[in-house]
Amino acid sequence: MAFTLFLVLLEAGILVLFPLFIGHAIDSALDNSAHGVVHLGLLGLALLLVGVGRRMYDSRFYASVYRQVGVSAMVQLKAEPTSVKTARLHMLEELVEFFENSLPELINTLIGLIGVMGILFALNTKVFYGSLVVTLIILLVYWLSGSRTMLYNKGVNNELERQVNVVSQNNTVQLGTHLKKLMAWNIRLSDLEAFNFSISWLFALFFLLVSIIISVNEGIATYGSLFALVMYVFQYIENVLNLPLFYQNGLRLWEILTRLK
């Protein structure tokens, strides 16, 4: 686990450097030099080696984790109905998959967000303070909807725990009712996510447009530096919009953990 987290951190650090290296490559090419392009190519190869190596290691490590934890969970749930056991084994798979896939992405997002905001502070303080305000607004939007997200996830999981029993009865009317309820909870979750994302994207888009105007008006030293700044702003937007999705996923996993306990 420590080794895979080390690889995740290394991969995230390399990703943060890309806009800076791209800007350096542009300035280097304008000066008829290939050094910047070579450095960018080496950075890309390093990302490939670390990324592929981590994914190959993770798939084997977490497969072993799921097998061991799944058997232990079934021993603890031996008194529960088959429908509950099946649903919770699937929920346990979601938890393991979070560590394998979502946790590295979350760490990449956090490091990317912090690293990018640090670089924005060095490049342009006005743009940095703007990113700080937008981050707080987006986090507030999702925090205000947290309780509703938990309620909808609880509804989904309640239906999943009934699924095997409903299917085993071979009653199409009951099955249709069950699937209708399940999809209704999913639709509520999807609509809430769409609403939150729309509000967040509007603030992020406004920040992108204003940051470009500020950067041009204040006169960045080189084309490469201006390009790097705009890319960092865009990377910031990507990271800050991804962060709430992990928050929503975390709420769902917390509801699952409560059941597994």
mmCIF file of N, CA and C in Angstrom, residues 18 25 30 44 53 58 65 67 75 90 104 108 112 117 124 131 138 152 171 190 235 257:
data_model
loop_
_atom_site.group_PDB
_atom_site.id
_atom_site.type_symbol
_atom_site.label_atom_id
_atom_site.label_comp_id
_atom_site.label_asym_id
_atom_site.label_seq_id
_atom_site.Cartn_x
_atom_site.Cartn_y
_atom_site.Cartn_z
ATOM 1 N N PHE A 18 3.855 19.489 -16.348
ATOM 2 C CA PHE A 18 3.675 19.498 -17.802
ATOM 3 C C PHE A 18 3.464 20.890 -18.411
ATOM 4 N N ALA A 25 9.292 24.604 -23.633
ATOM 5 C CA ALA A 25 9.550 24.063 -24.968
ATOM 6 C C ALA A 25 9.206 25.083 -26.055
ATOM 7 N N LEU A 30 11.215 28.884 -30.101
ATOM 8 C CA LEU A 30 11.280 30.236 -30.672
ATOM 9 C C LEU A 30 12.707 30.757 -30.721
ATOM 10 N N GLY A 44 7.543 13.191 -20.509
ATOM 11 C CA GLY A 44 6.472 12.315 -20.975
ATOM 12 C C GLY A 44 6.812 10.847 -20.807
ATOM 13 N N GLY A 53 3.589 1.265 -14.723
ATOM 14 C CA GLY A 53 4.080 0.416 -13.631
ATOM 15 C C GLY A 53 3.126 0.399 -12.448
ATOM 16 N N ASP A 58 -0.984 -2.213 -9.118
ATOM 17 C CA ASP A 58 -2.246 -2.030 -8.400
ATOM 18 C C ASP A 58 -3.249 -3.146 -8.691
ATOM 19 N N VAL A 65 -6.317 -8.072 -2.157
ATOM 20 C CA VAL A 65 -7.032 -7.429 -1.045
ATOM 21 C C VAL A 65 -8.518 -7.799 -1.069
ATOM 22 N N ARG A 67 -10.029 -10.363 -2.442
ATOM 23 C CA ARG A 67 -10.261 -11.777 -2.137
ATOM 24 C C ARG A 67 -10.226 -12.014 -0.625
ATOM 25 N N VAL A 75 -17.857 -14.194 6.353
ATOM 26 C CA VAL A 75 -17.880 -14.893 7.640
ATOM 27 C C VAL A 75 -18.661 -14.075 8.665
ATOM 28 N N HIS A 90 -20.948 -6.756 -3.195
ATOM 29 C CA HIS A 90 -20.795 -5.798 -4.296
ATOM 30 C C HIS A 90 -20.351 -4.436 -3.760
ATOM 31 N N PRO A 104 -6.082 7.067 -6.293
ATOM 32 C CA PRO A 104 -4.997 7.709 -7.061
ATOM 33 C C PRO A 104 -5.462 8.963 -7.801
ATOM 34 N N ASN A 108 -4.054 12.672 -7.238
ATOM 35 C CA ASN A 108 -3.622 13.458 -8.392
ATOM 36 C C ASN A 108 -4.336 14.802 -8.444
ATOM 37 N N GLY A 112 -2.480 18.146 -7.843
ATOM 38 C CA GLY A 112 -2.565 19.017 -9.004
ATOM 39 C C GLY A 112 -3.160 20.361 -8.645
ATOM 40 N N MET A 117 -2.218 25.917 -8.014
ATOM 41 C CA MET A 117 -2.495 27.181 -7.335
ATOM 42 C C MET A 117 -1.210 27.830 -6.827
ATOM 43 N N ASN A 124 1.007 34.993 -11.192
ATOM 44 C CA ASN A 124 0.122 36.152 -11.146
ATOM 45 C C ASN A 124 -0.752 36.070 -9.897
ATOM 46 N N SER A 131 -8.648 32.122 -8.182
ATOM 47 C CA SER A 131 -8.797 30.662 -8.080
ATOM 48 C C SER A 131 -9.206 30.255 -6.666
ATOM 49 N N ILE A 138 -17.223 26.632 -5.075
ATOM 50 C CA ILE A 138 -17.581 25.293 -5.557
ATOM 51 C C ILE A 138 -17.706 24.307 -4.397
ATOM 52 N N TYR A 152 -30.071 10.063 -0.893
ATOM 53 C CA TYR A 152 -30.294 9.367 -2.159
ATOM 54 C C TYR A 152 -29.454 8.092 -2.243
ATOM 55 N N ASN A 171 -41.389 -12.727 -10.018
ATOM 56 C CA ASN A 171 -42.609 -11.929 -10.143
ATOM 57 C C ASN A 171 -42.262 -10.663 -10.918
ATOM 58 N N SER A 190 -28.389 11.769 -10.155
ATOM 59 C CA SER A 190 -27.879 12.341 -11.395
ATOM 60 C C SER A 190 -28.317 13.792 -11.570
ATOM 61 N N GLN A 235 -5.936 23.761 -16.214
ATOM 62 C CA GLN A 235 -5.690 22.578 -15.385
ATOM 63 C C GLN A 235 -6.319 22.747 -14.010
ATOM 64 N N LEU A 257 -19.858 1.949 4.213
ATOM 65 C CA LEU A 257 -19.084 1.564 5.405
ATOM 66 C C LEU A 257 -19.984 1.420 6.629
#
